[in-house]
mmCIF file of C-alpha atoms in Angstrom:
data_model
loop_
_atom_site.group_PDB
_atom_site.id
_atom_site.type_symbol
_atom_site.label_atom_id
_atom_site.label_comp_id
_atom_site.label_asym_id
_atom_site.label_seq_id
_atom_site.Cartn_x
_atom_site.Cartn_y
_atom_site.Cartn_z
ATOM 1 C CA UNK A 108 -0.091 -0.193 -0.032
ATOM 2 C CA UNK A 109 0.805 3.542 -0.493
ATOM 3 C CA UNK A 110 0.764 7.186 0.506
ATOM 4 C CA UNK A 111 1.507 10.545 -0.274
ATOM 5 C CA UNK A 112 3.950 12.245 3.121
ATOM 6 C CA UNK A 113 1.981 15.459 4.218
ATOM 7 C CA UNK A 114 4.492 15.968 7.282
ATOM 8 C CA UNK A 115 7.670 14.635 8.567
ATOM 9 C CA UNK A 116 11.268 14.137 6.821
ATOM 10 C CA UNK A 117 10.166 13.020 3.588
ATOM 11 C CA UNK A 118 6.966 15.339 3.495
ATOM 12 C CA UNK A 119 5.756 15.416 -0.086
ATOM 13 C CA UNK A 120 6.787 11.811 -1.079
ATOM 14 C CA UNK A 121 5.250 9.378 -2.094
ATOM 15 C CA UNK A 122 5.566 5.744 -0.113
ATOM 16 C CA UNK A 123 4.803 2.344 0.552
ATOM 17 C CA UNK A 124 4.080 1.115 4.169
ATOM 18 C CA UNK A 125 3.022 -1.812 5.685
ATOM 19 C CA UNK A 126 -0.225 -2.690 7.953
ATOM 20 C CA UNK A 127 0.244 -5.922 10.992
ATOM 21 C CA UNK A 128 -3.202 -7.854 11.077
ATOM 22 C CA UNK A 129 -6.255 -7.501 8.843
ATOM 23 C CA UNK A 130 -8.459 -5.719 10.743
ATOM 24 C CA UNK A 131 -7.733 -2.221 9.059
ATOM 25 C CA UNK A 132 -9.805 -1.685 5.942
ATOM 26 C CA UNK A 133 -8.146 1.121 3.467
ATOM 27 C CA UNK A 134 -10.020 3.201 0.796
ATOM 28 C CA UNK A 135 -8.276 5.611 -1.738
ATOM 29 C CA UNK A 136 -8.063 9.144 -0.500
ATOM 30 C CA UNK A 137 -8.095 7.537 3.347
ATOM 31 C CA UNK A 138 -6.061 9.550 5.590
ATOM 32 C CA UNK A 139 -3.480 7.505 7.956
ATOM 33 C CA UNK A 140 -0.759 8.053 10.463
ATOM 34 C CA UNK A 141 2.689 5.863 9.461
ATOM 35 C CA UNK A 142 5.902 5.844 11.701
ATOM 36 C CA UNK A 143 8.925 5.277 9.972
ATOM 37 C CA UNK A 144 9.378 1.183 10.482
ATOM 38 C CA UNK A 145 13.471 0.060 11.561
ATOM 39 C CA UNK A 146 15.154 -0.934 8.768
ATOM 40 C CA UNK A 147 17.308 -4.240 9.008
ATOM 41 C CA UNK A 148 21.093 -3.654 9.197
ATOM 42 C CA UNK A 149 22.082 -6.435 7.109
ATOM 43 C CA UNK A 150 22.348 -6.065 3.427
ATOM 44 C CA UNK A 151 21.963 -7.776 0.168
ATOM 45 C CA UNK A 152 20.103 -10.062 -1.729
ATOM 46 C CA UNK A 153 18.954 -11.906 1.724
ATOM 47 C CA UNK A 154 17.667 -8.725 3.439
ATOM 48 C CA UNK A 155 14.243 -8.874 4.422
ATOM 49 C CA UNK A 156 12.407 -6.509 2.322
ATOM 50 C CA UNK A 157 10.749 -3.863 5.184
ATOM 51 C CA UNK A 158 8.313 -1.119 3.775
ATOM 52 C CA UNK A 159 10.348 2.475 5.490
ATOM 53 C CA UNK A 160 6.594 3.310 6.911
ATOM 54 C CA UNK A 161 4.438 0.917 8.918
ATOM 55 C CA UNK A 162 0.633 1.703 9.532
ATOM 56 C CA UNK A 163 -0.386 3.336 13.173
ATOM 57 C CA UNK A 164 -3.965 4.247 12.851
ATOM 58 C CA UNK A 165 -6.486 6.259 11.219
ATOM 59 C CA UNK A 166 -6.348 10.024 11.448
ATOM 60 C CA UNK A 167 -9.956 10.701 12.973
ATOM 61 C CA UNK A 168 -9.741 14.294 14.085
ATOM 62 C CA UNK A 169 -11.365 15.852 11.241
ATOM 63 C CA UNK A 170 -14.847 13.396 11.385
ATOM 64 C CA UNK A 171 -14.833 14.484 15.145
ATOM 65 C CA UNK A 172 -14.218 18.087 15.026
ATOM 66 C CA UNK A 173 -17.369 18.197 12.078
ATOM 67 C CA UNK A 174 -19.909 15.704 14.687
ATOM 68 C CA UNK A 175 -18.862 18.058 17.702
ATOM 69 C CA UNK A 176 -19.406 21.411 15.297
ATOM 70 C CA UNK A 177 -22.716 19.546 13.911
ATOM 71 C CA UNK A 178 -23.788 18.959 17.589
ATOM 72 C CA UNK A 179 -23.055 21.993 19.396
ATOM 73 C CA UNK A 180 -24.594 23.916 16.013
ATOM 74 C CA UNK A 181 -28.171 21.777 16.872
ATOM 75 C CA UNK A 182 -27.480 22.429 21.157
ATOM 76 C CA UNK A 183 -27.331 26.578 20.131
ATOM 77 C CA UNK A 184 -30.353 25.907 17.606
ATOM 78 C CA UNK A 185 -32.619 24.190 19.708
ATOM 79 C CA UNK A 186 -31.849 25.963 22.908
ATOM 80 C CA UNK A 187 -30.317 29.587 22.152
ATOM 81 C CA UNK A 188 -28.769 30.987 24.930
ATOM 82 C CA UNK A 189 -29.370 28.490 27.235
ATOM 83 C CA UNK A 190 -27.600 26.221 25.010
ATOM 84 C CA UNK A 191 -24.536 28.274 25.291
ATOM 85 C CA UNK A 192 -24.159 28.480 28.640
ATOM 86 C CA UNK A 193 -24.822 24.322 28.734
ATOM 87 C CA UNK A 194 -21.598 24.361 25.872
ATOM 88 C CA UNK A 195 -19.734 26.142 28.509
ATOM 89 C CA UNK A 196 -20.564 24.151 30.912
ATOM 90 C CA UNK A 197 -19.898 20.710 29.178
ATOM 91 C CA UNK A 198 -16.359 22.715 28.051
ATOM 92 C CA UNK A 199 -15.852 23.139 31.777
ATOM 93 C CA UNK A 200 -16.541 19.739 33.254
ATOM 94 C CA UNK A 201 -14.244 18.575 30.727
ATOM 95 C CA UNK A 202 -11.330 20.838 31.565
ATOM 96 C CA UNK A 203 -11.776 20.035 35.380
ATOM 97 C CA UNK A 204 -11.847 16.265 34.474
ATOM 98 C CA UNK A 205 -8.627 16.339 32.131
ATOM 99 C CA UNK A 206 -6.720 18.946 34.256
ATOM 100 C CA UNK A 207 -7.380 18.631 37.700
ATOM 101 C CA UNK A 208 -8.619 14.962 38.459
ATOM 102 C CA UNK A 209 -6.685 13.122 36.444
ATOM 103 C CA UNK A 210 -3.664 14.794 37.195
ATOM 104 C CA UNK A 211 -3.822 15.083 40.875
ATOM 105 C CA UNK A 212 -4.680 10.937 40.515
ATOM 106 C CA UNK A 213 -1.358 10.519 38.733
ATOM 107 C CA UNK A 214 0.409 12.562 41.387
ATOM 108 C CA UNK A 215 -0.547 9.919 43.820
ATOM 109 C CA UNK A 216 -3.655 11.959 45.832
ATOM 110 C CA UNK A 217 -6.762 9.630 46.892
ATOM 111 C CA UNK A 218 -8.795 8.933 44.016
ATOM 112 C CA UNK A 219 -11.439 8.808 46.090
ATOM 113 C CA UNK A 220 -10.808 12.315 47.770
ATOM 114 C CA UNK A 221 -10.029 13.765 44.189
ATOM 115 C CA UNK A 222 -13.015 12.356 42.508
ATOM 116 C CA UNK A 223 -15.217 14.002 45.703
ATOM 117 C CA UNK A 224 -13.775 17.395 44.718
ATOM 118 C CA UNK A 225 -13.588 17.160 41.234
ATOM 119 C CA UNK A 226 -17.402 15.877 40.980
ATOM 120 C CA UNK A 227 -18.104 18.846 43.193
ATOM 121 C CA UNK A 228 -15.848 21.507 41.336
ATOM 122 C CA UNK A 229 -18.101 19.957 37.779
ATOM 123 C CA UNK A 230 -21.282 20.448 39.797
ATOM 124 C CA UNK A 231 -20.428 24.106 40.638
ATOM 125 C CA UNK A 232 -18.945 25.058 37.400
ATOM 126 C CA UNK A 233 -21.757 23.728 35.394
ATOM 127 C CA UNK A 234 -25.275 24.203 37.432
ATOM 128 C CA UNK A 235 -25.225 27.502 38.213
ATOM 129 C CA UNK A 236 -23.335 28.293 34.840
ATOM 130 C CA UNK A 237 -26.285 26.725 33.015
ATOM 131 C CA UNK A 238 -29.265 27.832 35.338
ATOM 132 C CA UNK A 239 -28.317 30.774 37.042
ATOM 133 C CA UNK A 240 -28.406 31.694 40.433
ATOM 134 C CA UNK A 241 -31.697 30.873 42.660
ATOM 135 C CA UNK A 242 -33.461 28.358 44.766
ATOM 136 C CA UNK A 243 -33.590 25.981 41.781
ATOM 137 C CA UNK A 244 -29.705 25.853 41.650
ATOM 138 C CA UNK A 245 -29.490 26.052 45.097
ATOM 139 C CA UNK A 246 -31.846 22.989 45.367
ATOM 140 C CA UNK A 247 -30.370 20.771 42.419
ATOM 141 C CA UNK A 248 -26.609 21.343 43.447
ATOM 142 C CA UNK A 249 -27.783 20.306 47.539
ATOM 143 C CA UNK A 250 -29.506 17.567 46.329
ATOM 144 C CA UNK A 251 -26.583 16.483 44.209
ATOM 145 C CA UNK A 252 -24.001 16.572 46.578
ATOM 146 C CA UNK A 253 -26.013 14.823 48.871
ATOM 147 C CA UNK A 254 -26.277 12.040 46.167
ATOM 148 C CA UNK A 255 -22.835 12.013 45.590
ATOM 149 C CA UNK A 256 -21.794 11.214 48.548
ATOM 150 C CA UNK A 257 -24.333 8.587 49.435
ATOM 151 C CA UNK A 258 -23.017 7.172 45.959
ATOM 152 C CA UNK A 259 -18.894 7.495 46.876
ATOM 153 C CA UNK A 260 -19.945 5.607 50.310
ATOM 154 C CA UNK A 261 -21.699 2.776 49.104
ATOM 155 C CA UNK A 262 -19.440 2.547 46.135
ATOM 156 C CA UNK A 263 -16.371 2.337 48.340
ATOM 157 C CA UNK A 264 -18.435 -0.261 50.955
ATOM 158 C CA UNK A 265 -19.268 -2.538 48.069
ATOM 159 C CA UNK A 266 -16.276 -2.557 46.033
ATOM 160 C CA UNK A 267 -14.515 -3.854 49.382
ATOM 161 C CA UNK A 268 -17.448 -6.016 50.289
ATOM 162 C CA UNK A 269 -17.182 -7.843 46.478
ATOM 163 C CA UNK A 270 -13.398 -7.768 46.593
ATOM 164 C CA UNK A 271 -12.602 -5.706 43.056
ATOM 165 C CA UNK A 272 -9.373 -4.763 42.557
ATOM 166 C CA UNK A 273 -10.049 -2.551 39.824
ATOM 167 C CA UNK A 274 -7.746 -4.722 37.497
ATOM 168 C CA UNK A 275 -10.267 -6.050 35.311
ATOM 169 C CA UNK A 276 -8.954 -3.872 32.265
ATOM 170 C CA UNK A 277 -6.113 -3.833 30.187
ATOM 171 C CA UNK A 278 -6.568 0.163 30.852
ATOM 172 C CA UNK A 279 -6.053 -0.544 34.607
ATOM 173 C CA UNK A 280 -2.840 -3.387 34.238
ATOM 174 C CA UNK A 281 -1.545 -0.117 31.998
ATOM 175 C CA UNK A 282 -1.887 2.440 34.773
ATOM 176 C CA UNK A 283 -0.650 0.148 37.558
ATOM 177 C CA UNK A 284 2.623 -0.599 35.135
ATOM 178 C CA UNK A 285 3.656 2.642 35.206
ATOM 179 C CA UNK A 286 2.144 4.630 38.237
ATOM 180 C CA UNK A 287 2.308 1.495 40.426
ATOM 181 C CA UNK A 288 1.503 4.153 43.672
ATOM 182 C CA UNK A 289 -2.248 4.247 42.560
ATOM 183 C CA UNK A 290 -5.293 2.691 44.305
ATOM 184 C CA UNK A 291 -6.883 0.937 41.761
ATOM 185 C CA UNK A 292 -10.209 -0.352 43.737
ATOM 186 C CA UNK A 293 -10.385 3.912 44.525
ATOM 187 C CA UNK A 294 -9.874 4.391 40.603
ATOM 188 C CA UNK A 295 -12.611 2.301 39.921
ATOM 189 C CA UNK A 296 -14.924 4.179 42.839
ATOM 190 C CA UNK A 297 -14.041 7.407 41.270
ATOM 191 C CA UNK A 298 -15.089 6.128 37.855
ATOM 192 C CA UNK A 299 -18.484 5.105 39.522
ATOM 193 C CA UNK A 300 -18.703 8.790 41.103
ATOM 194 C CA UNK A 301 -17.928 10.651 37.937
ATOM 195 C CA UNK A 302 -20.378 8.202 35.869
ATOM 196 C CA UNK A 303 -23.291 8.891 37.949
ATOM 197 C CA UNK A 304 -22.682 12.938 38.406
ATOM 198 C CA UNK A 305 -23.724 13.932 34.661
ATOM 199 C CA UNK A 306 -26.828 11.856 35.346
ATOM 200 C CA UNK A 307 -27.666 13.571 38.454
ATOM 201 C CA UNK A 308 -27.343 16.772 37.619
ATOM 202 C CA UNK A 309 -30.412 16.505 34.957
ATOM 203 C CA UNK A 310 -32.251 14.547 37.816
ATOM 204 C CA UNK A 311 -32.048 16.901 40.818
ATOM 205 C CA UNK A 312 -32.225 19.856 37.605
ATOM 206 C CA UNK A 313 -35.606 18.867 36.248
ATOM 207 C CA UNK A 314 -37.251 17.881 40.107
ATOM 208 C CA UNK A 315 -36.045 21.456 41.300
ATOM 209 C CA UNK A 316 -37.557 22.968 38.252
ATOM 210 C CA UNK A 317 -40.614 20.960 38.582
ATOM 211 C CA UNK A 318 -41.401 22.181 41.963
ATOM 212 C CA UNK A 319 -40.871 25.651 41.121
ATOM 213 C CA UNK A 320 -43.246 25.189 38.077
ATOM 214 C CA UNK A 321 -45.764 24.007 40.309
ATOM 215 C CA UNK A 322 -44.954 27.090 43.312
ATOM 216 C CA UNK A 323 -45.888 29.746 40.206
ATOM 217 C CA UNK A 324 -48.789 27.715 38.949
ATOM 218 C CA UNK A 325 -50.341 27.850 42.427
ATOM 219 C CA UNK A 326 -48.680 30.070 44.754
ATOM 220 C CA UNK A 327 -50.790 28.680 47.512
ATOM 221 C CA UNK A 328 -49.376 25.517 47.457
ATOM 222 C CA UNK A 329 -47.152 24.869 50.950
ATOM 223 C CA UNK A 330 -44.526 22.302 51.101
ATOM 224 C CA UNK A 331 -46.641 19.005 51.782
ATOM 225 C CA UNK A 332 -48.570 19.879 48.408
ATOM 226 C CA UNK A 333 -45.475 20.928 46.418
ATOM 227 C CA UNK A 334 -43.686 17.684 47.726
ATOM 228 C CA UNK A 335 -46.107 15.124 47.242
ATOM 229 C CA UNK A 336 -47.214 16.500 43.657
ATOM 230 C CA UNK A 337 -43.811 17.160 42.527
ATOM 231 C CA UNK A 338 -42.721 13.834 43.852
ATOM 232 C CA UNK A 339 -45.476 11.716 41.730
ATOM 233 C CA UNK A 340 -43.586 13.266 38.461
ATOM 234 C CA UNK A 341 -39.924 12.243 40.114
ATOM 235 C CA UNK A 342 -41.583 8.596 40.032
ATOM 236 C CA UNK A 343 -41.626 8.449 36.438
ATOM 237 C CA UNK A 344 -38.265 10.732 36.258
ATOM 238 C CA UNK A 345 -36.578 7.831 38.707
ATOM 239 C CA UNK A 346 -37.829 4.475 36.307
ATOM 240 C CA UNK A 347 -36.935 6.434 32.826
ATOM 241 C CA UNK A 348 -33.142 7.300 34.515
ATOM 242 C CA UNK A 349 -32.662 4.078 35.665
ATOM 243 C CA UNK A 350 -32.967 2.841 33.144
ATOM 244 C CA UNK A 351 -31.071 4.982 31.060
ATOM 245 C CA UNK A 352 -27.884 3.919 33.793
ATOM 246 C CA UNK A 353 -28.932 0.315 33.378
ATOM 247 C CA UNK A 354 -28.601 0.472 29.514
ATOM 248 C CA UNK A 355 -25.558 2.676 29.430
ATOM 249 C CA UNK A 356 -23.586 -0.004 31.382
ATOM 250 C CA UNK A 357 -24.865 -2.717 29.578
ATOM 251 C CA UNK A 358 -23.980 -1.346 26.467
ATOM 252 C CA UNK A 359 -20.836 -0.417 27.816
ATOM 253 C CA UNK A 360 -20.176 -4.076 28.357
ATOM 254 C CA UNK A 361 -21.647 -5.564 25.265
ATOM 255 C CA UNK A 362 -18.514 -6.774 23.672
ATOM 256 C CA UNK A 363 -17.841 -8.639 27.129
ATOM 257 C CA UNK A 364 -21.000 -10.240 27.516
ATOM 258 C CA UNK A 365 -20.798 -11.058 23.667
ATOM 259 C CA UNK A 366 -17.955 -13.297 25.190
ATOM 260 C CA UNK A 367 -19.557 -14.653 27.628
ATOM 261 C CA UNK A 368 -22.282 -16.132 25.559
ATOM 262 C CA UNK A 369 -20.318 -17.584 22.830
ATOM 263 C CA UNK A 370 -18.290 -19.465 25.906
ATOM 264 C CA UNK A 371 -21.192 -20.882 27.399
ATOM 265 C CA UNK A 372 -20.346 -19.241 30.604
ATOM 266 C CA UNK A 373 -23.608 -19.449 32.977
ATOM 267 C CA UNK A 374 -24.973 -16.293 33.877
ATOM 268 C CA UNK A 375 -23.856 -16.821 37.679
ATOM 269 C CA UNK A 376 -20.652 -17.401 37.104
ATOM 270 C CA UNK A 377 -20.263 -14.391 34.746
ATOM 271 C CA UNK A 378 -21.897 -12.385 37.462
ATOM 272 C CA UNK A 379 -19.467 -13.255 39.698
ATOM 273 C CA UNK A 380 -16.043 -12.442 37.506
ATOM 274 C CA UNK A 381 -14.987 -9.283 38.512
ATOM 275 C CA UNK A 382 -14.894 -7.525 35.023
ATOM 276 C CA UNK A 383 -18.837 -7.856 35.171
ATOM 277 C CA UNK A 384 -19.695 -7.414 39.279
ATOM 278 C CA UNK A 385 -17.764 -4.094 38.796
ATOM 279 C CA UNK A 386 -20.221 -2.950 35.923
ATOM 280 C CA UNK A 387 -22.934 -4.269 38.516
ATOM 281 C CA UNK A 388 -21.456 -2.458 41.414
ATOM 282 C CA UNK A 389 -21.366 0.508 39.507
ATOM 283 C CA UNK A 390 -24.893 0.097 38.114
ATOM 284 C CA UNK A 391 -26.678 0.062 41.573
ATOM 285 C CA UNK A 392 -24.737 2.077 43.351
ATOM 286 C CA UNK A 393 -25.317 5.180 40.663
ATOM 287 C CA UNK A 394 -29.185 3.974 40.495
ATOM 288 C CA UNK A 395 -29.293 4.136 44.210
ATOM 289 C CA UNK A 396 -28.221 7.155 44.186
ATOM 290 C CA UNK A 397 -30.442 8.760 41.595
ATOM 291 C CA UNK A 398 -33.209 7.412 42.841
ATOM 292 C CA UNK A 399 -32.218 9.136 46.664
ATOM 293 C CA UNK A 400 -31.249 12.439 44.698
ATOM 294 C CA UNK A 401 -35.007 12.329 43.727
ATOM 295 C CA UNK A 402 -37.058 12.990 47.270
ATOM 296 C CA UNK A 403 -33.897 15.129 48.629
ATOM 297 C CA UNK A 404 -33.610 17.369 45.890
ATOM 298 C CA UNK A 405 -37.541 17.739 45.576
ATOM 299 C CA UNK A 406 -37.998 17.736 49.500
ATOM 300 C CA UNK A 407 -35.253 20.985 49.084
ATOM 301 C CA UNK A 408 -36.629 22.807 46.403
ATOM 302 C CA UNK A 409 -40.029 22.837 47.718
ATOM 303 C CA UNK A 410 -38.969 24.120 51.823
ATOM 304 C CA UNK A 411 -37.150 26.653 49.363
ATOM 305 C CA UNK A 412 -40.179 27.573 47.027
ATOM 306 C CA UNK A 413 -42.835 27.802 50.066
ATOM 307 C CA UNK A 414 -40.360 30.665 51.248
ATOM 308 C CA UNK A 415 -40.636 32.683 47.972
#
């Protein structure tokens, strides 16, 4: 296979490259990443032929950019000014995770503490930025914070009770090999907490919005009626959100489930394996946190709304 080089010392030249394995499917016009292949020192007719370059990966940044641009335009079109604030909040969340949570864990800080502080920072950066300052934001932040603490405690407890080491994935083993002083079980708990945060934000903001909308529609409603009425809606929200969380974890674990099915591993044995048990613990503790967030946030929002 041949490619035109667009960077590096041989820029502008056409070269041959090799591809190990048969997974990569090439078509004319594909952008690929190549690396320089070391040439054998042996020369002459017996020297093995080695292509000057070898295939590393496909160049994916351009399609990812266009997909992200389409997402941003759609958000702005659908939500306008609030959509812009949501996008800024999304960027802030990613910055906090990439430039605070990850470096802090790599520096040897306790993953549980880093995850909790990072999750609170993301919450305080995104919810007020997207929804402004007011009773809705206060209720959503307090409800989210309480549920995050509950999720952290349960995750830490059941990771210990289930003897989850955090070594089920190749990425975890790579982290252990390159930064051995990191607690992988703590890293597993941290991932569960941060994974639950995004769904928690949505749930708590919605519940607080429902309470305040009911109060605006009928200013005579007191705490008790606001709480009961909003909780009726919250029950539907719980079922829908928990189903979303379960399907998200099932989708992430789908290749593993396929492997177990092909190997005819019984369900009771498959669920006992750490690679599956870790996903089950994450799914269940996250769901418990979500369920607890509904009455907690509803009560806080009803208390604040009844005093407006």
